[in-house]
Tab-separated table of C-alpha atoms and ligand atoms in Angstrom:
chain	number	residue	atom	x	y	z
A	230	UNK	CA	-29.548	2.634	-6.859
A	231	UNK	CA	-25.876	2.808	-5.972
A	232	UNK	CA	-22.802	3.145	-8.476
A	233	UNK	CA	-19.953	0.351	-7.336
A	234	UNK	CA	-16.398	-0.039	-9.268
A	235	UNK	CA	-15.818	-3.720	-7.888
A	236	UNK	CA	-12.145	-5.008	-8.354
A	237	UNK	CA	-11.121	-9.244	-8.388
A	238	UNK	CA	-7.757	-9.235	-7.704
A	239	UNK	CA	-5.816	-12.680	-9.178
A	240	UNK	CA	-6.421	-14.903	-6.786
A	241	UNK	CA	-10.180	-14.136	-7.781
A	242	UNK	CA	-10.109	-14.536	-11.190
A	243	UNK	CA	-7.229	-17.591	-10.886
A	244	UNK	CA	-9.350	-20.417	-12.549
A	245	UNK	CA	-12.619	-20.132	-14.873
A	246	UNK	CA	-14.704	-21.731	-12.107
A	247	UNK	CA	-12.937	-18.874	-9.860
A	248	UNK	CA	-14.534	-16.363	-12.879
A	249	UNK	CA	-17.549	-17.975	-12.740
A	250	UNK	CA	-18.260	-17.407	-8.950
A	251	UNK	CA	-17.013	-14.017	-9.445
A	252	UNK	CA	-20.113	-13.461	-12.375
A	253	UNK	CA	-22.270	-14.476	-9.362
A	254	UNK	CA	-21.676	-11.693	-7.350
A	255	UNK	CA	-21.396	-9.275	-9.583
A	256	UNK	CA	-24.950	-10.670	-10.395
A	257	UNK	CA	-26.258	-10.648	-7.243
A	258	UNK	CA	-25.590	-7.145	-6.686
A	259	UNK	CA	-26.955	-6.073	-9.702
A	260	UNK	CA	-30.344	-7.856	-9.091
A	261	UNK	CA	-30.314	-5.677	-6.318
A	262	UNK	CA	-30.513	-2.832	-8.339
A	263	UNK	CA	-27.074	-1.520	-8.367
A	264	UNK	CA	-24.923	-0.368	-11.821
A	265	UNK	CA	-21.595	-1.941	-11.827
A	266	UNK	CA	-18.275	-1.701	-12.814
A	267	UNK	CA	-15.622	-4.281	-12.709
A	268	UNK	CA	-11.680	-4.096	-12.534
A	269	UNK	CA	-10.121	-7.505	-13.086
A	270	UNK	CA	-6.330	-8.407	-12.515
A	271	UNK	CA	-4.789	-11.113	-14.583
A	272	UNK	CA	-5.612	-14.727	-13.558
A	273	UNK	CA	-3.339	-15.203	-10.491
A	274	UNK	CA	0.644	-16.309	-11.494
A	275	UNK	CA	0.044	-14.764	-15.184
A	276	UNK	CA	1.770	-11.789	-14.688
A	277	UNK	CA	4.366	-13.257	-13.669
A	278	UNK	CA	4.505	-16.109	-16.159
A	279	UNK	CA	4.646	-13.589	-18.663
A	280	UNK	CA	7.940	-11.704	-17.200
A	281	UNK	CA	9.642	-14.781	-17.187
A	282	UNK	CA	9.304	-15.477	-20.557
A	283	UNK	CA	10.359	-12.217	-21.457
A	284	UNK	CA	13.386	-12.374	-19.043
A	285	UNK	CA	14.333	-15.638	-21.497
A	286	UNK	CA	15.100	-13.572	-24.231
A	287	UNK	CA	16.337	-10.518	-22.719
A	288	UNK	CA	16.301	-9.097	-18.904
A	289	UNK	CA	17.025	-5.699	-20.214
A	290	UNK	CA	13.644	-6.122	-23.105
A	291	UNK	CA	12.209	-2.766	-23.357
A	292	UNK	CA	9.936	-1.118	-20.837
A	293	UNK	CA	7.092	-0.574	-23.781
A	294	UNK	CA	7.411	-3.936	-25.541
A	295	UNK	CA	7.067	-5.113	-21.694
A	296	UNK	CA	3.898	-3.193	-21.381
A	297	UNK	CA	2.241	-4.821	-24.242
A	298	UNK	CA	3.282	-8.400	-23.079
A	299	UNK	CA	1.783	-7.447	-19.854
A	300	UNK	CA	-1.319	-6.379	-20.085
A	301	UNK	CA	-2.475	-9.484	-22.305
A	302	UNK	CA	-2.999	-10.962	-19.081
A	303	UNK	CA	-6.204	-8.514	-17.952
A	304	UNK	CA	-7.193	-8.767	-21.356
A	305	UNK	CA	-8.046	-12.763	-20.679
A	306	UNK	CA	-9.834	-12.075	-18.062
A	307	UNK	CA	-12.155	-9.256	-19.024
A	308	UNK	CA	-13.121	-11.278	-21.876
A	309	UNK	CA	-13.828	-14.871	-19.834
A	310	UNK	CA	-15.700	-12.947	-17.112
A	311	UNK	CA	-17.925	-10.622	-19.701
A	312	UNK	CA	-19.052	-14.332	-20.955
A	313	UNK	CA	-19.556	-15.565	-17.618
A	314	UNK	CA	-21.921	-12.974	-16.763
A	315	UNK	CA	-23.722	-12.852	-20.051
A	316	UNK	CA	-24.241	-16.494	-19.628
A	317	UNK	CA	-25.839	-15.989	-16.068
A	318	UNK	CA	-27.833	-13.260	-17.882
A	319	UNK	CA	-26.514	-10.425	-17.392
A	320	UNK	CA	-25.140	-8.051	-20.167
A	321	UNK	CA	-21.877	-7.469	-20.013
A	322	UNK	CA	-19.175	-5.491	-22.126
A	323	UNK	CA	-15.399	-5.797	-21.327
A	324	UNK	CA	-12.740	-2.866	-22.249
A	325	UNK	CA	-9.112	-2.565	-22.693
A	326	UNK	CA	-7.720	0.224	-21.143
A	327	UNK	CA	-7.353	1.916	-24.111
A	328	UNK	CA	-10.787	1.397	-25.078
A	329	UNK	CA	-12.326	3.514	-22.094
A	330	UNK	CA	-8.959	5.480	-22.844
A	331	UNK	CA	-7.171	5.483	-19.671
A	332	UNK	CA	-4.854	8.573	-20.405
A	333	UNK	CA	-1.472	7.834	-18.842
A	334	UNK	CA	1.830	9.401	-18.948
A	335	UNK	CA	4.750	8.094	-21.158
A	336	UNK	CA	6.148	6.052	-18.239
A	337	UNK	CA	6.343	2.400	-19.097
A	338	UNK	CA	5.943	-0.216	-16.651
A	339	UNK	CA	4.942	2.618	-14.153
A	340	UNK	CA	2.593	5.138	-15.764
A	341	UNK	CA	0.374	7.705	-14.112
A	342	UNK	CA	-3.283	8.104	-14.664
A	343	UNK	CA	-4.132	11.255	-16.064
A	344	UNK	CA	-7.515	11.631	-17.352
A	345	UNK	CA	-10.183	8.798	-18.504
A	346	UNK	CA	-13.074	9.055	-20.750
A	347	UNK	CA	-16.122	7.822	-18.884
A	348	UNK	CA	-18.844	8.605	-21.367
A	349	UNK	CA	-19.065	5.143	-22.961
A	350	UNK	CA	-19.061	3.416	-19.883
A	351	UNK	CA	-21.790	5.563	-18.839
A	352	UNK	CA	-24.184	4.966	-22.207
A	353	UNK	CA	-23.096	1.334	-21.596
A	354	UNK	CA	-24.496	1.167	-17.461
A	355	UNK	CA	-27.603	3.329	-18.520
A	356	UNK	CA	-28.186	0.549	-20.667
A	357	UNK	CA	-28.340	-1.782	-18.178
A	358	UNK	CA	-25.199	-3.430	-18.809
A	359	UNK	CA	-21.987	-4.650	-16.620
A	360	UNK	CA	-19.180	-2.706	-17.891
A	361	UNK	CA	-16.062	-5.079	-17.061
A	362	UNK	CA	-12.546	-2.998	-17.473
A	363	UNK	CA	-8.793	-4.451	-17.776
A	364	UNK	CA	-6.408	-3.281	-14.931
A	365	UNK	CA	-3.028	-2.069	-14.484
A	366	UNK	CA	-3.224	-0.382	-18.009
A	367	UNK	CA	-3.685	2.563	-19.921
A	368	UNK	CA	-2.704	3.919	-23.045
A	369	UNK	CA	-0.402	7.495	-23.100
A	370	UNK	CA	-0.778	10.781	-25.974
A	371	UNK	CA	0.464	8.729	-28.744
A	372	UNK	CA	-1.607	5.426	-28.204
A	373	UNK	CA	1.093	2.958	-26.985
A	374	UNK	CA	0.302	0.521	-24.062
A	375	UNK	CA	1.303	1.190	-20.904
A	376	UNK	CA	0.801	-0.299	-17.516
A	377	UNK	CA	0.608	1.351	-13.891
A	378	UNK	CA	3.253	-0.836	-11.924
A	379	UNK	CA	2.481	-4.220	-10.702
A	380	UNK	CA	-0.451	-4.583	-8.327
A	381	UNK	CA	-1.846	-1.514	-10.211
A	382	UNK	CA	-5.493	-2.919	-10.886
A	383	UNK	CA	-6.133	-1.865	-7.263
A	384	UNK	CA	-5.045	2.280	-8.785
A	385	UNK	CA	-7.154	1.399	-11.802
A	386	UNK	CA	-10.697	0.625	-10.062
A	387	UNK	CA	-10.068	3.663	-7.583
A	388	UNK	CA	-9.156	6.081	-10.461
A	389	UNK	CA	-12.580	4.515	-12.661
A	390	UNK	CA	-14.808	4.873	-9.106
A	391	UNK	CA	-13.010	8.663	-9.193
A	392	UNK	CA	-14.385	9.941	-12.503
A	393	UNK	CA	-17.520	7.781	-12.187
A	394	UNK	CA	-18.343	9.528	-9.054
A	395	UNK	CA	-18.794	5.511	-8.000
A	396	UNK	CA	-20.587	5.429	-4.677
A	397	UNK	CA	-17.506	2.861	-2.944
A	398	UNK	CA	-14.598	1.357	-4.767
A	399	UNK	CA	-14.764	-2.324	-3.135
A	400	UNK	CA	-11.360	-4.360	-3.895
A	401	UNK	CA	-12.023	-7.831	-3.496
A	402	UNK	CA	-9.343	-9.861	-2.420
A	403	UNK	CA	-8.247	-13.163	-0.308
A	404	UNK	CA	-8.393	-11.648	2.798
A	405	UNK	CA	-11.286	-10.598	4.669
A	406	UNK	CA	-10.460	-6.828	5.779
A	407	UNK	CA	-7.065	-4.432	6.936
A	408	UNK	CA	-6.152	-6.322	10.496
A	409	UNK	CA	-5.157	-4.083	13.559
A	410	UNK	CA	-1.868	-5.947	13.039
A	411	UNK	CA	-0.374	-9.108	11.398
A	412	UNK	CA	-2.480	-12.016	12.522
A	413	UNK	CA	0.719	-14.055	11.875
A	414	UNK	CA	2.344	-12.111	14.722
A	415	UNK	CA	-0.490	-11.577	17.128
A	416	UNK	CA	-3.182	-14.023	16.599
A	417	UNK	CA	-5.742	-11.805	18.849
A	418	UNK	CA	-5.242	-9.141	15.335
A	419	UNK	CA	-8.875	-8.153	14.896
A	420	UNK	CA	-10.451	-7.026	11.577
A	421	UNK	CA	-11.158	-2.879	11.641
A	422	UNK	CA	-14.785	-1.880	10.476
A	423	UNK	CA	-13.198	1.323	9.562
A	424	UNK	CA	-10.187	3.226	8.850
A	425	UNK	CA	-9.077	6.357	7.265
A	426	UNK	CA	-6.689	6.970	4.872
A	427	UNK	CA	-4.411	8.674	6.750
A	428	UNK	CA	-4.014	6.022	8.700
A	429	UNK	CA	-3.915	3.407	6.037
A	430	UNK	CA	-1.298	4.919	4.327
A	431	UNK	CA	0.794	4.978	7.708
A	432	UNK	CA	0.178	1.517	8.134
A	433	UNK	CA	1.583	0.573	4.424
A	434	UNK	CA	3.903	-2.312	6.054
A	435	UNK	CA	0.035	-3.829	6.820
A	436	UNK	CA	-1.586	-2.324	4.036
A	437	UNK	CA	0.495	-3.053	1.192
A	438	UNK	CA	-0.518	-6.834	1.420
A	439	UNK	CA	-3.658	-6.026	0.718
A	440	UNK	CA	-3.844	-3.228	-1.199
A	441	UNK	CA	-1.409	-1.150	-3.802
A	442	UNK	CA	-1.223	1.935	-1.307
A	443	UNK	CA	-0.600	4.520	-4.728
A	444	UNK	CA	-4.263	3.096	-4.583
A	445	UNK	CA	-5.153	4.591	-1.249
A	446	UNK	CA	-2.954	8.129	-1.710
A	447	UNK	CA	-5.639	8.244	-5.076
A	448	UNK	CA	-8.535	7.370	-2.948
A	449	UNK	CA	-7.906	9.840	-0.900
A	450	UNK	CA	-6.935	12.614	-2.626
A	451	UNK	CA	-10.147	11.977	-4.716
A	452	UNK	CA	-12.150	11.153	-1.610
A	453	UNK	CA	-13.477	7.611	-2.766
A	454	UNK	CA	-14.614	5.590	-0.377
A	455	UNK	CA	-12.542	2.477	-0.535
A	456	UNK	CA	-13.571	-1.302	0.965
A	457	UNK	CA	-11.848	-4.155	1.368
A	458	UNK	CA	-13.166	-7.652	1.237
A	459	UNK	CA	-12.871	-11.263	0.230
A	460	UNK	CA	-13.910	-12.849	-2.504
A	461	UNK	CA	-14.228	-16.193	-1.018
A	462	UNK	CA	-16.114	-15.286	2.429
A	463	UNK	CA	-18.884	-12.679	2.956
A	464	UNK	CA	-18.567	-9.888	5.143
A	465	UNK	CA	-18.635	-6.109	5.709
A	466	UNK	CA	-14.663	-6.087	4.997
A	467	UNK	CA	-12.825	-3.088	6.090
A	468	UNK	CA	-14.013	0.539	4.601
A	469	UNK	CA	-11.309	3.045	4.104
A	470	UNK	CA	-12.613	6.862	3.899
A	471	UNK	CA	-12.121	10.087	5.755
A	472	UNK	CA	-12.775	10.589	9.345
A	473	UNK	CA	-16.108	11.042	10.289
A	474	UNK	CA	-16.143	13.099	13.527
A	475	UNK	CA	-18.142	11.533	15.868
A	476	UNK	CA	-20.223	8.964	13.671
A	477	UNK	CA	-17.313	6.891	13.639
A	478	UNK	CA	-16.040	4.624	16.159
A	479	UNK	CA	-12.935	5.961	17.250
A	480	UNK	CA	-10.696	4.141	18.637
A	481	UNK	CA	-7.460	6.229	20.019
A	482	UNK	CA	-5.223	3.685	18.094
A	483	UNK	CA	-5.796	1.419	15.459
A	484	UNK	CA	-3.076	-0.213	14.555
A	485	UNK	CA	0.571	-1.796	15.225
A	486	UNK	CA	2.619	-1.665	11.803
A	487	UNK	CA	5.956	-3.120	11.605
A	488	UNK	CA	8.837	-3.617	9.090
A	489	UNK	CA	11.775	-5.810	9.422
A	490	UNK	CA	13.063	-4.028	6.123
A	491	UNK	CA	14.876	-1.020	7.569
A	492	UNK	CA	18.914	-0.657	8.835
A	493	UNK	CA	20.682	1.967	10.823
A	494	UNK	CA	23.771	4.072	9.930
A	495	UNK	CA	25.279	5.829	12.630
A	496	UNK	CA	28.264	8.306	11.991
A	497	UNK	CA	29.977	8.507	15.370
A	498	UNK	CA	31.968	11.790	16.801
A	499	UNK	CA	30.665	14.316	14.424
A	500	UNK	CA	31.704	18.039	15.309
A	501	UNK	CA	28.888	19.929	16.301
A	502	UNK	CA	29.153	22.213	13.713
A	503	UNK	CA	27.043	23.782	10.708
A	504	UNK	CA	26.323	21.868	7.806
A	505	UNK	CA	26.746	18.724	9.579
A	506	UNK	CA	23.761	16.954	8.897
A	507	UNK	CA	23.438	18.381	5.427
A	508	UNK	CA	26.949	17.306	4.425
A	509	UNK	CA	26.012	13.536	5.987
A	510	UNK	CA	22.848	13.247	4.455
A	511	UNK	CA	22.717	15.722	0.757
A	512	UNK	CA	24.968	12.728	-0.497
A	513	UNK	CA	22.784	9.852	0.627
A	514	UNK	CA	19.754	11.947	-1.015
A	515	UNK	CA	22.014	12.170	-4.324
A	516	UNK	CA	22.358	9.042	-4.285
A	517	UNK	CA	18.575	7.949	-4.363
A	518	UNK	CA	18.597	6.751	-1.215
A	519	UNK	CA	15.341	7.121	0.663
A	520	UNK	CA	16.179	7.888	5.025
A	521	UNK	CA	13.593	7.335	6.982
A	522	UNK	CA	13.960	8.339	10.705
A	523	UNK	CA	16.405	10.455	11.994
A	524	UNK	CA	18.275	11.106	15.419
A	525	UNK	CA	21.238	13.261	16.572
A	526	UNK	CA	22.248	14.287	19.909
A	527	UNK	CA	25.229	16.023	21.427
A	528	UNK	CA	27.115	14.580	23.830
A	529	UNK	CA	29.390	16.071	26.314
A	530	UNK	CA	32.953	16.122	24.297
A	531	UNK	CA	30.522	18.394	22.013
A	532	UNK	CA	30.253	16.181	19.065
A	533	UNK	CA	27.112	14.144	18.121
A	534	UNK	CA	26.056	10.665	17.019
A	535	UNK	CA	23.983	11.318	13.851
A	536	UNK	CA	21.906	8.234	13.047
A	537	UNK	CA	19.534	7.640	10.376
A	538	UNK	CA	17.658	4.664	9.024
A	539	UNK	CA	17.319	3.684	5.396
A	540	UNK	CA	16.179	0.228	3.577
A	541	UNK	CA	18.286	-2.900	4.136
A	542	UNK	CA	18.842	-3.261	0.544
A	543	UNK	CA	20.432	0.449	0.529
A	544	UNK	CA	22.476	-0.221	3.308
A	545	UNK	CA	25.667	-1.202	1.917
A	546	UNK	CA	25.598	1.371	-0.360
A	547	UNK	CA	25.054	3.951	2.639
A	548	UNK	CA	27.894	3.073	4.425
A	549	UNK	CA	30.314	2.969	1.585
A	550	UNK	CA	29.101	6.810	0.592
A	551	UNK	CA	29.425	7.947	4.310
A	552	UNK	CA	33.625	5.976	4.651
A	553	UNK	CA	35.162	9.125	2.841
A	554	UNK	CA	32.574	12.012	4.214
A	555	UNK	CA	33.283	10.958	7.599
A	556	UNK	CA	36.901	11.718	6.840
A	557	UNK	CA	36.059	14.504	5.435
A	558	UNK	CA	34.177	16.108	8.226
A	559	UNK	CA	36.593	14.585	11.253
A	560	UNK	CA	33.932	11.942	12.461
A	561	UNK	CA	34.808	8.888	14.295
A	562	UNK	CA	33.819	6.548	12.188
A	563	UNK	CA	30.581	5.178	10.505
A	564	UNK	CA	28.892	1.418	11.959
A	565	UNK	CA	25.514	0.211	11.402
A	566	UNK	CA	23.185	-2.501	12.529
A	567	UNK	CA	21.049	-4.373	10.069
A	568	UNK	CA	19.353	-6.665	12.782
A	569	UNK	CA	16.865	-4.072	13.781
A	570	UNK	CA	13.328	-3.701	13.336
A	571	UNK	CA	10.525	-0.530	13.149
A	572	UNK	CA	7.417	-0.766	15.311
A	573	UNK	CA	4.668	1.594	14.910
A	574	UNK	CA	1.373	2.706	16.244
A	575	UNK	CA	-1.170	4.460	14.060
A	576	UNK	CA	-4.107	6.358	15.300
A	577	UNK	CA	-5.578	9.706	14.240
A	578	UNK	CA	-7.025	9.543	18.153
A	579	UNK	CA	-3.807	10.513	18.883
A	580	UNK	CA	-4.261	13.770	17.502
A	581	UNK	CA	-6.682	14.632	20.245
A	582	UNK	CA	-5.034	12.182	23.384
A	583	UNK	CA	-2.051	13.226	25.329
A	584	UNK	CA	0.021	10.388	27.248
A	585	UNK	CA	0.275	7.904	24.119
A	586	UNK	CA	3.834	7.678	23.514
A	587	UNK	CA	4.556	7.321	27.701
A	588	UNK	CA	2.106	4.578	27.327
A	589	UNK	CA	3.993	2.787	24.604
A	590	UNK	CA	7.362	3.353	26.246
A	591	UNK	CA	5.941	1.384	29.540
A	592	UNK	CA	4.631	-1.302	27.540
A	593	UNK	CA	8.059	-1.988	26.068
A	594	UNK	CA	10.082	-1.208	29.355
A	595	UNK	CA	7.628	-3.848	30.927
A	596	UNK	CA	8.736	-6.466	28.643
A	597	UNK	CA	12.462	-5.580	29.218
A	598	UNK	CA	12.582	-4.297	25.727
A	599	UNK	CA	15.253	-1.474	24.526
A	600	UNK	CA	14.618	1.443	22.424
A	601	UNK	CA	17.015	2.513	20.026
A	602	UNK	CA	15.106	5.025	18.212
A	603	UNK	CA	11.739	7.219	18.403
A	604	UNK	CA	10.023	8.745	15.290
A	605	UNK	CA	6.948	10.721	15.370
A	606	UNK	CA	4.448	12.471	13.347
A	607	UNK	CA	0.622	13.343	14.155
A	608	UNK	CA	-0.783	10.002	13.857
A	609	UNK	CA	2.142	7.744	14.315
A	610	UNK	CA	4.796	6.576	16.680
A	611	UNK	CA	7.777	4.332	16.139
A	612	UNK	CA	10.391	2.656	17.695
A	613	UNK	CA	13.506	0.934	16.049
A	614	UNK	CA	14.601	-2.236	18.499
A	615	UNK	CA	16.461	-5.301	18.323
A	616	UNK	CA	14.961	-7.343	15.654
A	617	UNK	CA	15.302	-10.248	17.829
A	618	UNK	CA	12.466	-8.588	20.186
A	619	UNK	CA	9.914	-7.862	17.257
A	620	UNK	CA	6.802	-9.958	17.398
A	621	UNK	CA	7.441	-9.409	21.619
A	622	UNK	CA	6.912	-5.691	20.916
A	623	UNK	CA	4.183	-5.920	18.841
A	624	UNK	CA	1.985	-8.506	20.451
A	625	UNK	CA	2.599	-6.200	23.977
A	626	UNK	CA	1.304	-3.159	22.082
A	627	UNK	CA	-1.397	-4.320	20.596
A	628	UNK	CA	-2.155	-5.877	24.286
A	629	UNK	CA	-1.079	-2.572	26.025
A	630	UNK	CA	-3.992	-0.613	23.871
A	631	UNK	CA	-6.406	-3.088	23.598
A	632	UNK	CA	-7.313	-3.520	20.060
A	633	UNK	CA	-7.927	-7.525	20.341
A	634	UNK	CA	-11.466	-6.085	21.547
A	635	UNK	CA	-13.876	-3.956	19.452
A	636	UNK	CA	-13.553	-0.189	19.528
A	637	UNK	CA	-16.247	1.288	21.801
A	638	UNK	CA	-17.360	4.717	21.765
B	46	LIG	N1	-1.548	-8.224	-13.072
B	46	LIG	C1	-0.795	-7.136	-12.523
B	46	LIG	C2	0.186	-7.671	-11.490
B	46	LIG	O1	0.251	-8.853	-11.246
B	46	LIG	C3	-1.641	-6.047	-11.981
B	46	LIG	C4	-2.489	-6.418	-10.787
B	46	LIG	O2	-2.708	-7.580	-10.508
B	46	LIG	O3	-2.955	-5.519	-10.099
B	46	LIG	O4	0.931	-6.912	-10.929
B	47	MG	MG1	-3.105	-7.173	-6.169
């Protein structure tokens, strides 16, 4: 007999005959002897629904009247599907998330978990019954609502399957698995059989459509094995977990991520001097403003190009912080490029494989495209190009390595 947290995202739960189907799973893998519990998400669009009515009388409406609007949603749900399943015959019990008391923080609209009482959804599973739970909310010290950032269901199952010492955490969803890229870029994209964490959380720009990736960071930290799968088709999905030495298939990379969501800022003719950098980039930190890759280099005349990359929507207000600093520190002047794009390939096989990154650089060179930027770290590699050369780039990578065909060991 296993112990599964099983989570419908909205798409899952978006109509009652969608709630119904989802009662017949559950079902089914409780005739097969397995104790269940269920995370549901708001029927699909309700979430939203209910923002926009709150936007109508005030955009500014407080973060803990907002939490209390918001998590009426998941309440609807946990309700229709505990009648679905009794009605299929199977007892079922549905709980707020202050009911099981999810402990969060005092953060509304974007609480953290920090403790939940799992003794009466144990009495309630060794009773044979379906415990069903709302997502996305908690309840902090003094017994207000509050909710754990949109898409937080996904954080909610994996933080239930962590106290319940759940054998998997499966999020079920309206896609099928985590794809070795975008199947929208590369139609060849193949569904993984397995992934770990690590690698999941480089791969966010992929991940993130599926999954909330606080979810995964929890997962991991907690060591829940996490699965991904549809709700619509059946399949083994994608399983998440740690590496397995050599029971796992391994392939040397797994993935191609991308992002179209990143700019550059480069601060031309810097003296090459101490404090440089810090003096560029301790104001663009003060600022909030998250950098991502980095690159400086000195040239001949003994300055240095320092170039960074940060989110389009921070760009702007990069490059107006940087006008007077440059002054400041006798730079050139400060240009940027928001038509570029971030390429990455993620692999822990990396780890153990020399000649990756000369591999990558050929592949690109072969199609004639430029590299403006390189970024590394133990499992990854990236590139900034021209966005204009994109979906090239990553349908020649995921060529170059081969991941259209199954990982063989
Ligand atoms: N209903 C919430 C949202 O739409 C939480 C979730 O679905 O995970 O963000
Ligand atoms: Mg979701």
């Amino acid at each position: 007999m296993a112990l599964i947290v099983q989570k419908f995202g909205g798409t899952s739960v978006g109509s009652v005959e969608r709630i119904q189907a989802v009662a017949e799973k559950v079902k089914a893998f409780c005739n097969k002897g397995n104790q269940v519990v269920v995370v549901v998400s708001a029927m699909s669009g309700e979430t939203n629904r209910l923002v926009s009515l709150a936007t109508e009388i005030d955009d500014q409406a407080s973060a803990r009247e907002m939490d209390v609007l918001l998590t009426t949603g998941e309440q609807v749900t946990i309700a229709l599907l505990s009648m679905a399943l009794e009605k299929t015959g199977i007892p079922a019990r549905s709980y707020t998330g202050g009911q099981v008391r999810v402990l969060t923080d005092d953060v509304h609209g974007k609480a953290r978990i920090r403790e939940i009482d799992h003794e009466k959804i144990k009495a309630d599973l060794d009773s044979g019954r379906v415990v069903v739970v709302a997502g996305f909310q908690g309840v902090n010290e003094k017994g207000d609502i509050t909710t754990l950032g949109r898409g937080g269901s996904d954080t909610s199952a994996v933080a239930l399957a962590a106290v319940l010492k759940a054998d998997e955490c499966q999020i079920f969803t309206d896609v099928d698995g985590v794809y070795t890229t975008d199947p929208r870029v590369e139609e060849k994209a193949r569904r993984m059989s397995r992934i770990t964490f690590e690698e999941m959380l480089e791969m966010a720009s992929l991940g993130s459509k599926v999954l909330q990736i606080r979810s995964v960071e929890f997962a991991g930290k907690y060591n829940v094995p996490l699965r991904v799968l549809s709700s619509f088709k059946d399949g083994p999905g994608t399983l998440i977990s740690v590496e397995e030495g050599d029971e796992m298939e391994r392939p040397v990379i797994s993935g191609v991520a991308f992002t179209r969501d990143e700019a550059k800022v480069i601060v031309r003719g810097v003296p090459d001097i101490p404090g440089a950098a810090y003096k560029i980039l301790g104001p663009i930190g003060e600022a909030n403003i998250e950098v991502d890759m980095i690159v400086q280099n000195i040239g001949e005349d003994k300055t240095t190009d320092f170039t960074f990359t940060v989110h389009r929507n921070e760009f702007s207000k990069a490059q107006n912080i940087l006008r007077d600093i440059a002054k400041e520190l006798g730079a050139k002047e400060v240009i940027g490029d928001t038509d570029i794009a971030k390429v990455s390939l993620v692999g822990v096989g990396m780890r153990s494989h020399a000649g990756i990154a000369s591999q990558m650089f050929g592949a690109l060179a072969a199609d004639g495209i430029n590299i403006q930027m390189i970024g590394t770290s133990e499992i990854k590699i990236s590139v900034v190009i021209d966005e204009k050369y994109l979906e090239l780039a990553v349908r020649s990578l995921h060529a170059a390595f081969e991941l259209d065909k199954p990982p063989t060991k």
